[in-house]
PDB file of C-alpha atoms in Angstrom:
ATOM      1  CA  UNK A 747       6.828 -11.091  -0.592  1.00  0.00           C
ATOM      2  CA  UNK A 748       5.948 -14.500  -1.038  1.00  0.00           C
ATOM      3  CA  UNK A 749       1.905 -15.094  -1.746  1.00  0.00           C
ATOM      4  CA  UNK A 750       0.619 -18.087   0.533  1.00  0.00           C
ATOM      5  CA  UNK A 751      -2.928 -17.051  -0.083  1.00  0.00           C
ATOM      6  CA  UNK A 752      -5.070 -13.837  -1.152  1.00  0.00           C
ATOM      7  CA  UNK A 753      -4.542 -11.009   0.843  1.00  0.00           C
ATOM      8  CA  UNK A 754      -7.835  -9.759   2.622  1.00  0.00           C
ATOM      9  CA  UNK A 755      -9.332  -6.434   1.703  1.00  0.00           C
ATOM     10  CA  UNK A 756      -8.130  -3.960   4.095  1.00  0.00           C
ATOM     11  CA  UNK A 757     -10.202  -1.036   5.393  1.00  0.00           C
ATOM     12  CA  UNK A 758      -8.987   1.915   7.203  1.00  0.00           C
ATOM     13  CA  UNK A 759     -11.613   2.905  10.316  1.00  0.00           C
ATOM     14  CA  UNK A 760      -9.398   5.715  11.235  1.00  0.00           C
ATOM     15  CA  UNK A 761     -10.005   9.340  10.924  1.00  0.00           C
ATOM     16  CA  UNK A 762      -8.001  11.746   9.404  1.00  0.00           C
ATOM     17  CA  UNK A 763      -4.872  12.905  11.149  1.00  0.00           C
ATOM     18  CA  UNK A 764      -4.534   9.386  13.248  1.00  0.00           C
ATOM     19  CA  UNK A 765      -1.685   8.347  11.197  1.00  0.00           C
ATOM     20  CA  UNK A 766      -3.654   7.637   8.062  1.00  0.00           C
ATOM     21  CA  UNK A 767      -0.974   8.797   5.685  1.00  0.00           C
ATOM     22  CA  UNK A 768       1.798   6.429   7.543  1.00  0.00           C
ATOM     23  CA  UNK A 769      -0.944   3.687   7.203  1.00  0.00           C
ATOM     24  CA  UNK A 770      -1.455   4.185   3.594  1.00  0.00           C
ATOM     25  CA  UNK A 771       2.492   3.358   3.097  1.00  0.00           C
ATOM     26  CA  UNK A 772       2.638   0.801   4.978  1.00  0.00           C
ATOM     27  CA  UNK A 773       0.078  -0.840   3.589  1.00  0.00           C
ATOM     28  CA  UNK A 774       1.308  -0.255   0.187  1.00  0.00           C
ATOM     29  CA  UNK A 775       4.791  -1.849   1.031  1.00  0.00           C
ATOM     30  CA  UNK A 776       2.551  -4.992   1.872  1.00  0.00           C
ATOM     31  CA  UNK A 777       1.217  -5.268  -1.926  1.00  0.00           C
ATOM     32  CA  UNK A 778      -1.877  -3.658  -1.155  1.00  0.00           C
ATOM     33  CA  UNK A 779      -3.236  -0.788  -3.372  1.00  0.00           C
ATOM     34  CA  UNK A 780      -4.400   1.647  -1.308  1.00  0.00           C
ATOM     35  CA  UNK A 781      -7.150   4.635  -1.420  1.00  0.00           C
ATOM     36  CA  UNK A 782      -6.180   7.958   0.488  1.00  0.00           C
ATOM     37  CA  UNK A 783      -7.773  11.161   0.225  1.00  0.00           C
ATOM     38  CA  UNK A 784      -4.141  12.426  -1.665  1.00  0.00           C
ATOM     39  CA  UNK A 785      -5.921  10.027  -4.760  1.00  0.00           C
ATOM     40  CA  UNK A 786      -8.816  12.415  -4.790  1.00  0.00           C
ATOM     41  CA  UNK A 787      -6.712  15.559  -4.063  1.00  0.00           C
ATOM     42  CA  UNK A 788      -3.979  14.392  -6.818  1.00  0.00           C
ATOM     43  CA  UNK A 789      -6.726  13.494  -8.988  1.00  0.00           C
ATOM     44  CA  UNK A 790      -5.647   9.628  -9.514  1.00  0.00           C
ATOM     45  CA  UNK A 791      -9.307   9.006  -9.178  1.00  0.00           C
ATOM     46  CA  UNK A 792     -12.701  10.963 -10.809  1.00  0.00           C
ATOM     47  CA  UNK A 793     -13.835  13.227  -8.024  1.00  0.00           C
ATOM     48  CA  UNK A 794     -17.474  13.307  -8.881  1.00  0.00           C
ATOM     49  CA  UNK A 795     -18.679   9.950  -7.439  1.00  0.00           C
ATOM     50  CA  UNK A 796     -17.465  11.147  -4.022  1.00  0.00           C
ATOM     51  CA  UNK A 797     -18.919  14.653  -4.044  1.00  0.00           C
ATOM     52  CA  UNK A 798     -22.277  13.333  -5.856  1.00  0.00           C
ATOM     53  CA  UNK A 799     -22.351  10.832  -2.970  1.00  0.00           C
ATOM     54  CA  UNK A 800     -21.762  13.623  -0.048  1.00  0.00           C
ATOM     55  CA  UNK A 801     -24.179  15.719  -1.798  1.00  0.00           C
ATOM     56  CA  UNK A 802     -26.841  12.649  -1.398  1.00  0.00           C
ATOM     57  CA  UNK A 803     -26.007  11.346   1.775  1.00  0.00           C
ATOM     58  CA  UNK A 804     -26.362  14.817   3.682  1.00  0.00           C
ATOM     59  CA  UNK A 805     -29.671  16.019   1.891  1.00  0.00           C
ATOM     60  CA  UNK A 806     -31.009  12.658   2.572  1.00  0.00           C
ATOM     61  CA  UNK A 807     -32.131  11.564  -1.232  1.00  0.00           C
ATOM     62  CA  UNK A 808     -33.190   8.577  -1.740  1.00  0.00           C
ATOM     63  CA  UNK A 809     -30.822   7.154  -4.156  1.00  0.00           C
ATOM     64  CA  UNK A 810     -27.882   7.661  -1.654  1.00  0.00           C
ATOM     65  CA  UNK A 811     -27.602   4.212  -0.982  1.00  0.00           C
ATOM     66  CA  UNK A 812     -27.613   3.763  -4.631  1.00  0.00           C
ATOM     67  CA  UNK A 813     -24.738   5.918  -4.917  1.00  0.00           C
ATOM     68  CA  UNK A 814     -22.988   4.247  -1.943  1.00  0.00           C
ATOM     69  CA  UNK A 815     -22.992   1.315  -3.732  1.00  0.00           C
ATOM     70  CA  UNK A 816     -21.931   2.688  -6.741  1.00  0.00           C
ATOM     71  CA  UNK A 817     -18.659   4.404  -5.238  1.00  0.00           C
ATOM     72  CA  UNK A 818     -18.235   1.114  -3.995  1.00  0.00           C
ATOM     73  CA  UNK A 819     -17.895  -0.562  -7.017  1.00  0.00           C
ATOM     74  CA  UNK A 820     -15.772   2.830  -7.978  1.00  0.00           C
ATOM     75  CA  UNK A 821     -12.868   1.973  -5.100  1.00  0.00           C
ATOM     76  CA  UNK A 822     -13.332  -1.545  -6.604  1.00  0.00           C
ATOM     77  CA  UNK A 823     -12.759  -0.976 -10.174  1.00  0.00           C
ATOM     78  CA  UNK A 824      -9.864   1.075  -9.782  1.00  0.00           C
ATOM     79  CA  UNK A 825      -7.970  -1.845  -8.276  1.00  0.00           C
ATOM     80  CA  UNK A 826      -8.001  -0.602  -4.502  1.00  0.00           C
ATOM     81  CA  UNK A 827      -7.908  -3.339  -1.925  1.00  0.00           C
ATOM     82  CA  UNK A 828      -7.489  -1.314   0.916  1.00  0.00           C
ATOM     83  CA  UNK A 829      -8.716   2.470   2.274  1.00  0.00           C
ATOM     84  CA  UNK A 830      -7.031   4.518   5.189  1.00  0.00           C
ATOM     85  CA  UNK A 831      -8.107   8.365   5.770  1.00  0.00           C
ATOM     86  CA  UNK A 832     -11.105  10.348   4.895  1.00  0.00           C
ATOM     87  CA  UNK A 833     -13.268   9.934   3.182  1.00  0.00           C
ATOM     88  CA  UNK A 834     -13.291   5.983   2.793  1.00  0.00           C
ATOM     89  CA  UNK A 835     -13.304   5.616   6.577  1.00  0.00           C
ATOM     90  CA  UNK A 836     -16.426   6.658   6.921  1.00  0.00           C
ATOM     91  CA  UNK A 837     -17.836   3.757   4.215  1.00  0.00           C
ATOM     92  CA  UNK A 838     -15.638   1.235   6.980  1.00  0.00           C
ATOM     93  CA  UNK A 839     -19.713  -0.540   7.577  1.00  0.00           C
ATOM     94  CA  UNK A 840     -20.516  -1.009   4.053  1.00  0.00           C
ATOM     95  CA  UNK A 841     -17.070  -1.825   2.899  1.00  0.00           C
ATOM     96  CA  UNK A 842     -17.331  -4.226   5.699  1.00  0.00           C
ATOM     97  CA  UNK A 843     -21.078  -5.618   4.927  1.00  0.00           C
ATOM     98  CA  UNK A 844     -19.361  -5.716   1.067  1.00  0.00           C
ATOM     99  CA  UNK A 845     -16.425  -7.783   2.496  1.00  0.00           C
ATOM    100  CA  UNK A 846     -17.465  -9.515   5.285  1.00  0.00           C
ATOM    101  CA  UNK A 847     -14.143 -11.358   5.637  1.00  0.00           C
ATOM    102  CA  UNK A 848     -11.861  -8.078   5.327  1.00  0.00           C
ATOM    103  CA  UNK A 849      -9.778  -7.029   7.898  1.00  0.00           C
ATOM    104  CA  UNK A 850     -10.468  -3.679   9.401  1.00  0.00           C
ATOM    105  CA  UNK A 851      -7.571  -1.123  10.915  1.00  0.00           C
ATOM    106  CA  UNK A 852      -8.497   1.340  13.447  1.00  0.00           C
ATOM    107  CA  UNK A 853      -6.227   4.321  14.020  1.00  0.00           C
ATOM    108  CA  UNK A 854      -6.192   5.897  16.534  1.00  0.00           C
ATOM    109  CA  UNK A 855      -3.927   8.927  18.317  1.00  0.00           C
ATOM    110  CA  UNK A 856      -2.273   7.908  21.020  1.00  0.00           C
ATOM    111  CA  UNK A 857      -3.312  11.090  23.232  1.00  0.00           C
ATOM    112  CA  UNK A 858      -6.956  11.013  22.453  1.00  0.00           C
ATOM    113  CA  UNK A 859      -9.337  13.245  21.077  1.00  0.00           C
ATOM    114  CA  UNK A 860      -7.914  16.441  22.353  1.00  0.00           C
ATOM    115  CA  UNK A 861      -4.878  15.893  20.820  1.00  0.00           C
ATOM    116  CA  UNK A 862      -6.798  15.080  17.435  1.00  0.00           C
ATOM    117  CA  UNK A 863      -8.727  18.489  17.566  1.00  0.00           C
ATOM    118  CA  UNK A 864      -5.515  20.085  18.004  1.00  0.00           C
ATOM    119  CA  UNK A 865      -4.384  18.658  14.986  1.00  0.00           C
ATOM    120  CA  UNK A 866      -7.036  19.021  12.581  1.00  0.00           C
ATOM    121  CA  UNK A 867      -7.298  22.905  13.943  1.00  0.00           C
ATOM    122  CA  UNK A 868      -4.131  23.496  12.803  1.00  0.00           C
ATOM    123  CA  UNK A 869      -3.995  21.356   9.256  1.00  0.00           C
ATOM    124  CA  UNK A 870      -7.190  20.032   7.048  1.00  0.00           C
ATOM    125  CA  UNK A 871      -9.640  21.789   9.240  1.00  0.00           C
ATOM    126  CA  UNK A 872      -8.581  25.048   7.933  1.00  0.00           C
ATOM    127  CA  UNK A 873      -8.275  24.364   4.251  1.00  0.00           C
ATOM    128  CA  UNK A 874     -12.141  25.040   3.234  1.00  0.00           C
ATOM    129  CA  UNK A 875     -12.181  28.049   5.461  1.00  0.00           C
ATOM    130  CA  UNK A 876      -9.675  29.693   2.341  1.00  0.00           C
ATOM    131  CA  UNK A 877     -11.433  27.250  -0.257  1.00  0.00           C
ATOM    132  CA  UNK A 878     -14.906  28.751  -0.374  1.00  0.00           C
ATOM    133  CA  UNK A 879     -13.322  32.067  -0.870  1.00  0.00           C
ATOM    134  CA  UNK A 880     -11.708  33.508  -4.644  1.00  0.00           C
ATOM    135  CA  UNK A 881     -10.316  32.049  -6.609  1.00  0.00           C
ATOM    136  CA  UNK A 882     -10.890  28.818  -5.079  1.00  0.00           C
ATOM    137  CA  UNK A 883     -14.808  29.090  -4.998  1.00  0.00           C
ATOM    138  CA  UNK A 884     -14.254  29.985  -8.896  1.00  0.00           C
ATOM    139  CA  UNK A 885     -12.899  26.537  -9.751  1.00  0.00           C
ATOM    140  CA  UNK A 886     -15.328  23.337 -10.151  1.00  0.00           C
ATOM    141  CA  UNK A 887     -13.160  20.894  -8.271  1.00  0.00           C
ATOM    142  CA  UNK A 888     -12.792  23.139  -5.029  1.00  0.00           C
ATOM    143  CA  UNK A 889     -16.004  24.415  -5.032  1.00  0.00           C
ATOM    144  CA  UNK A 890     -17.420  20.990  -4.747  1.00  0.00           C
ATOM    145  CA  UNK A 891     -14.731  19.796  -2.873  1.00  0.00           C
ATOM    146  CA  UNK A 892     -15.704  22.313  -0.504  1.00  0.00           C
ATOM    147  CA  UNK A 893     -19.358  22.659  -0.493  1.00  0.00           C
ATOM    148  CA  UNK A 894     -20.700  18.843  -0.957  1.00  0.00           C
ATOM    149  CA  UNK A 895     -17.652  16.745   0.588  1.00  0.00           C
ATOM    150  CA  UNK A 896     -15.670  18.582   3.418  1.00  0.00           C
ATOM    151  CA  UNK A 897     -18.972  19.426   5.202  1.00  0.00           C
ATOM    152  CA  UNK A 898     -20.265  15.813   4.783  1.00  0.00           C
ATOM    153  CA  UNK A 899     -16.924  14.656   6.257  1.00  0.00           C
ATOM    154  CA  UNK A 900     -17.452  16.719   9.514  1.00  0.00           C
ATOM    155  CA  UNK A 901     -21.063  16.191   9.619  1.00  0.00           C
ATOM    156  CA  UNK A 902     -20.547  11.728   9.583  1.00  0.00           C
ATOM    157  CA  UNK A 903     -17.856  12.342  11.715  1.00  0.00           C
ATOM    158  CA  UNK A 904     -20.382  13.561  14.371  1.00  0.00           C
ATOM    159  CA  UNK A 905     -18.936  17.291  14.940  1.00  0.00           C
ATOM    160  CA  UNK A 906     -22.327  18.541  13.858  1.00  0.00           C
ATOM    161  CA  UNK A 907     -25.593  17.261  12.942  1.00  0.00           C
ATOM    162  CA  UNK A 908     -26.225  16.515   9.386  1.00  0.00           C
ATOM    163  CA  UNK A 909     -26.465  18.946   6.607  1.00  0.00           C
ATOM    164  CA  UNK A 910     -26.385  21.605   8.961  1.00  0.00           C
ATOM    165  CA  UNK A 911     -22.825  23.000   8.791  1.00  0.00           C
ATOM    166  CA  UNK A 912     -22.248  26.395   6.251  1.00  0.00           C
ATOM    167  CA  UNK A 913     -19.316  25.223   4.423  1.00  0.00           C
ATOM    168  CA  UNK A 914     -15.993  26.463   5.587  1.00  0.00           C
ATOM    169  CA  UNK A 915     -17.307  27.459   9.193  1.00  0.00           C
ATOM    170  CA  UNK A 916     -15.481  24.379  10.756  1.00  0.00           C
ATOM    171  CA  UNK A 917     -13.487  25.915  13.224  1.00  0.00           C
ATOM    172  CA  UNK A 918     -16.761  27.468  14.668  1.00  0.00           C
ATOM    173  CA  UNK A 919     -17.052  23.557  16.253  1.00  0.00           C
ATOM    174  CA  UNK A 920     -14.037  23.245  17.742  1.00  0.00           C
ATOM    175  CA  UNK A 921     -15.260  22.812  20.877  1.00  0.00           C
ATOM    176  CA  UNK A 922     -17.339  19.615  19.972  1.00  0.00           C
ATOM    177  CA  UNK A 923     -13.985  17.645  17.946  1.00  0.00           C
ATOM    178  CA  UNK A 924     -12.913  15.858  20.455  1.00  0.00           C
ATOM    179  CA  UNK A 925     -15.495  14.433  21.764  1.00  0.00           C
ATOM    180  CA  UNK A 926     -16.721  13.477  18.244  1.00  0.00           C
ATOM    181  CA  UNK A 927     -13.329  11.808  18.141  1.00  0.00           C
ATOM    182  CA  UNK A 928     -13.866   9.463  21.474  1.00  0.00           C
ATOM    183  CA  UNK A 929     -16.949   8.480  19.802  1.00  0.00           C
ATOM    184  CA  UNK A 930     -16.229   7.156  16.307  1.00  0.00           C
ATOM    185  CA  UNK A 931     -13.384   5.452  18.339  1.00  0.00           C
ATOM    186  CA  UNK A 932     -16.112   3.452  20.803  1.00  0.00           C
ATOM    187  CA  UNK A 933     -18.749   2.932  17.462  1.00  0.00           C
ATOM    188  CA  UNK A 934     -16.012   1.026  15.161  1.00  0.00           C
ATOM    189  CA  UNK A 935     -15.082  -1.074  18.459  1.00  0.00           C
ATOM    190  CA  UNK A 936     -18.946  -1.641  19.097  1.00  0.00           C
ATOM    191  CA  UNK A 937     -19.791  -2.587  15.399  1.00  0.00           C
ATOM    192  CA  UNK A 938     -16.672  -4.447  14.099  1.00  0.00           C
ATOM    193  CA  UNK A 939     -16.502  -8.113  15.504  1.00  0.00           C
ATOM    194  CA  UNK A 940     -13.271  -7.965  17.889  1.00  0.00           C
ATOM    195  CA  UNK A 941     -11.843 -10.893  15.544  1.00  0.00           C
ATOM    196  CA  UNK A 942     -11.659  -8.348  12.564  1.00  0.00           C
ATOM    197  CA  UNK A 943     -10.231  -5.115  14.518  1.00  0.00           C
ATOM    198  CA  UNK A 944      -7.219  -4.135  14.886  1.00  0.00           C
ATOM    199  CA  UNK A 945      -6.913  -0.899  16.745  1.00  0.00           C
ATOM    200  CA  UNK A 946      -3.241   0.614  15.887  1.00  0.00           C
ATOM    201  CA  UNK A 947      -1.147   3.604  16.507  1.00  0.00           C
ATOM    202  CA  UNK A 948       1.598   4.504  14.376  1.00  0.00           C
ATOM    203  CA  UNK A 949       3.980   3.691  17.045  1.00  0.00           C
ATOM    204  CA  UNK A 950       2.734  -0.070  17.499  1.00  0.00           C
ATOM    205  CA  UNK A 951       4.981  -0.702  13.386  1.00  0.00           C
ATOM    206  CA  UNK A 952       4.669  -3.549  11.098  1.00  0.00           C
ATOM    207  CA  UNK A 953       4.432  -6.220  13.597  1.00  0.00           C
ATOM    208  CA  UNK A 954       0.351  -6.140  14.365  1.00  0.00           C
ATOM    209  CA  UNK A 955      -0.619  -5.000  11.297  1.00  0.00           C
ATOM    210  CA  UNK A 956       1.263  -8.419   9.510  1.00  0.00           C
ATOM    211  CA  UNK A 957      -0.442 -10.519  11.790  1.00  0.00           C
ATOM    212  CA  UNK A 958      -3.460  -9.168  11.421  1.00  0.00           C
ATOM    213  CA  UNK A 959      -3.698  -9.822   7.981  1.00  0.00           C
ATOM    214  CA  UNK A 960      -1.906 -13.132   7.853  1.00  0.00           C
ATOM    215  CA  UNK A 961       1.545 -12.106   6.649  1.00  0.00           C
ATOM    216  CA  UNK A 962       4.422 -14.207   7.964  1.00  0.00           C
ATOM    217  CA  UNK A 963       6.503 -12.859  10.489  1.00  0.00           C
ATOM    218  CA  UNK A 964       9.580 -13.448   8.384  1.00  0.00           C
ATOM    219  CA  UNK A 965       8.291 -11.513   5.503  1.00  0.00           C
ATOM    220  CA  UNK A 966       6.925  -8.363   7.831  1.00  0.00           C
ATOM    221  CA  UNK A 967       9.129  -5.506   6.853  1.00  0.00           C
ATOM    222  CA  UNK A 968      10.993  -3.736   9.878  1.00  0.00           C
ATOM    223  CA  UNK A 969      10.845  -0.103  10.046  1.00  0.00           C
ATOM    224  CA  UNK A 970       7.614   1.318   9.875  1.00  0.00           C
ATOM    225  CA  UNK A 971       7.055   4.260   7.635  1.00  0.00           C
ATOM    226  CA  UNK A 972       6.505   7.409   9.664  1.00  0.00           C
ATOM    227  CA  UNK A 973       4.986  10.144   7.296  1.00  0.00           C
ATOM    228  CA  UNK A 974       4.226  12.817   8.952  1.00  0.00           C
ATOM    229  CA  UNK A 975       2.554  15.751   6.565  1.00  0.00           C
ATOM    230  CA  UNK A 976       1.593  18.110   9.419  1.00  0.00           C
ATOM    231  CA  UNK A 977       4.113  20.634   8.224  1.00  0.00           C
ATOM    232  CA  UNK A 978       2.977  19.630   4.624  1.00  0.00           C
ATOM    233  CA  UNK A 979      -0.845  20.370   5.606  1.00  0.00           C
ATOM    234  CA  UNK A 980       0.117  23.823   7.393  1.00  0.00           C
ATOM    235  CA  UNK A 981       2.499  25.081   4.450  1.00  0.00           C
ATOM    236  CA  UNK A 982      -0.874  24.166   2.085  1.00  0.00           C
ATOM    237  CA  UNK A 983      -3.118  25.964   4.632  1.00  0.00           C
ATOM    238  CA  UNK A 984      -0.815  29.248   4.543  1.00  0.00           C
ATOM    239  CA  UNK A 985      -0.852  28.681   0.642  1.00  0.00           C
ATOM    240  CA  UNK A 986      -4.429  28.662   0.645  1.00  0.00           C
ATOM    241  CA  UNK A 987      -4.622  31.781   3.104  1.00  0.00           C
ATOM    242  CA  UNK A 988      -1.987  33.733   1.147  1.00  0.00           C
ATOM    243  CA  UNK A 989      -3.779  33.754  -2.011  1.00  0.00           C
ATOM    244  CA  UNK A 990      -7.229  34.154  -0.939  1.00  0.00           C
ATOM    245  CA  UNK A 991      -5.907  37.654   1.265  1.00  0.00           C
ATOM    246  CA  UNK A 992      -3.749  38.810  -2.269  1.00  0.00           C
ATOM    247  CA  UNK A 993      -6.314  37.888  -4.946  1.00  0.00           C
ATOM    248  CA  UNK A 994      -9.016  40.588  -4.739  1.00  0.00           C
ATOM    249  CA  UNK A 995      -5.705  43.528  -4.358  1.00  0.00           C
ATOM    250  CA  UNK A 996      -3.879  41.378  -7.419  1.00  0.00           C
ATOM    251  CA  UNK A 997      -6.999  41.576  -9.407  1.00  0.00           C
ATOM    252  CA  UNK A 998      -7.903  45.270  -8.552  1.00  0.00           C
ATOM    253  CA  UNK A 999      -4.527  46.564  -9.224  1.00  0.00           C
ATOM    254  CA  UNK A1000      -4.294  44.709 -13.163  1.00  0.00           C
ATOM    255  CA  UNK A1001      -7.828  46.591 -13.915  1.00  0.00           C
ATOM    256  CA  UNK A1002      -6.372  49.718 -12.302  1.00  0.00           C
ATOM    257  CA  UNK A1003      -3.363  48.942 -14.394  1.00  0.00           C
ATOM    258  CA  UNK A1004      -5.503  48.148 -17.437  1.00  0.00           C
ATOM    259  CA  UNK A1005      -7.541  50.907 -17.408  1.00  0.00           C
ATOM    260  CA  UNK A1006      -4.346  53.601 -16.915  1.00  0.00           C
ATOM    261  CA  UNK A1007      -2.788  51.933 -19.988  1.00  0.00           C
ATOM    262  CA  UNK A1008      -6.393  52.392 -21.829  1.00  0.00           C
ATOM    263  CA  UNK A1009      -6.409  56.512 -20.564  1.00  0.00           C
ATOM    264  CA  UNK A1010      -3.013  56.931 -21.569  1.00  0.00           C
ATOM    265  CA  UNK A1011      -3.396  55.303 -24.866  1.00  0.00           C
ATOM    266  CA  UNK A1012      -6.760  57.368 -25.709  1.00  0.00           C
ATOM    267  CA  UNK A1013      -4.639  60.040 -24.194  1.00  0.00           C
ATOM    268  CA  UNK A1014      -2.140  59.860 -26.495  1.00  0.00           C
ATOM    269  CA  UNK A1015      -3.719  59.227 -29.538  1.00  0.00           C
ATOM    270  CA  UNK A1016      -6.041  62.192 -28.952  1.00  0.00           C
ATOM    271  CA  UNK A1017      -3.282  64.568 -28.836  1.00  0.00           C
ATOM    272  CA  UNK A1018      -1.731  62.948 -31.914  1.00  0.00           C
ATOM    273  CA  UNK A1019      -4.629  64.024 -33.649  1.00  0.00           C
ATOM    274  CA  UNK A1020      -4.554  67.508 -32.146  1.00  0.00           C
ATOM    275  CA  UNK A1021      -0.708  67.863 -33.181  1.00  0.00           C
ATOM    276  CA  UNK A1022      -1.616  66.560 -36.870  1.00  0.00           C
ATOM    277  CA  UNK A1023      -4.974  68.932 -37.390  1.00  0.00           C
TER     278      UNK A1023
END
């Protein structure tokens, strides 16, 4: 792809589960280098900024806008110049004050915010709900993963009021996702100048998204690509449920196990001493 002038930094308004993944590769086939939560989750990228930064933003310290603009500088330094999916959609203002000529993508589902409660119920909303429990709560990255960022995700989102949700209760606020959902969807519209915004749904391709950014027609790729990792997010989920339900019997029966080895061997050494006497 031929470079007629600098690409503009791209950032991704769009919640999870809107087609963020599909966004991420497209946006990747255009040159761009682009920041998903998988970079986090795949650990491409130090963790801690993001969960120090959560941690900040939903007790309400005061350096949080320090470490805003430090994770900032974080996307920055690690080449990214673009962000789809959570959690960088919910820095789309102050990537936006940062870059005041970017161009911002909004997407969306195309049934609304019932059908995005329906997904998230059944795929990332469920994850934490197995991740505060053994032997996730027993390793570092989940634990944080699930006690400082998750919650802050739901919380900015506008499910629940700040710093208020118990980590891995988020199905307990089902009943206030959707509406959450129509509402990030009207603030972006309100607060991004209509000459920046592009609001997109996966089915709407290439085309927009290449004009929105200033890439020739003639060098916009074709065929779209469609990732859709709902299956991958429930097979994850079940993972995650499956271990937590088998851990505490796994760990019982190896002590049991342990500990009948340990009898029989003081057993059996006792009554070698017995035969030998």
């Amino acid at each position: 792809m031929s470079q007629h002038k600098e690409k503009p930094f791209v950032i991704g308004a769009g919640l999870g589960r809107t087609g963020t993944k599909s966004l991420h590769e497209a946006l990747n086939t255009l040159g761009y280098k682009t920041f998903h939560m998988f970079e986090i989750l795949d650990a491409r990228v130090d963790a801690t900024p993001w969960f120090d930064w959560a941690k900040a933003m939903r007790r309400g310290d005061a350096n949080a806008k320090e470490l805003t603009n430090q994770l900032l500088d974080h996307l920055i330094s690690n080449g990214y110049n673009a962000t789809t999916d959570y959690p960088a959609c919910l820095l789309y203002l102050d990537l936006y004050e940062k870059f005041p000529n970017a161009k911002v993508i909004l997407s969306i589902r195309s049934k609304g915010g019932e059908s995005w409660r329906e997904s998230v119920e059944e795929t990332i909303g469920t994850l934490c709900g197995y991740g505060v429990k053994p032997p996730f709560s027993f390793i570092p990255f989940f634990r944080r993963f699930c006690n400082d960022l998750t919650p802050f995700l739901w919380e900015r989102t506008g499910i629940v009021p700040m710093n208020t949700m118990v980590p891995g209760t988020f199905l307990k606020y089902a009943d206030n996702m959707a509406q959450a959902y129509d509402k990030w969807v009207e603030n972006v519209i309100k607060t991004i100048p209509a000459e920046s915004l592009l609001v997109h749904k996966a089915s709407d391709g290439f085309a927009p998204i290449c004009k929105h950014i200033g890439i020739p027609e003639t060098e916009c790729p074709a065929k779209y690509p469609y990732v859709n990792d709902r299956a991958e997010a429930i097979r994850l989920s079940q993972f995650f449920y499956t271990v937590t339900l088998l851990f505490w019997p796994v760990v019982i029966a190896f002590l049991l196990g342990i500990g009948a080895f340990c009898f029989t061997r003081k057993r059996r050494s006792r009554d070698s001493k017995i035969k030998h006497e």
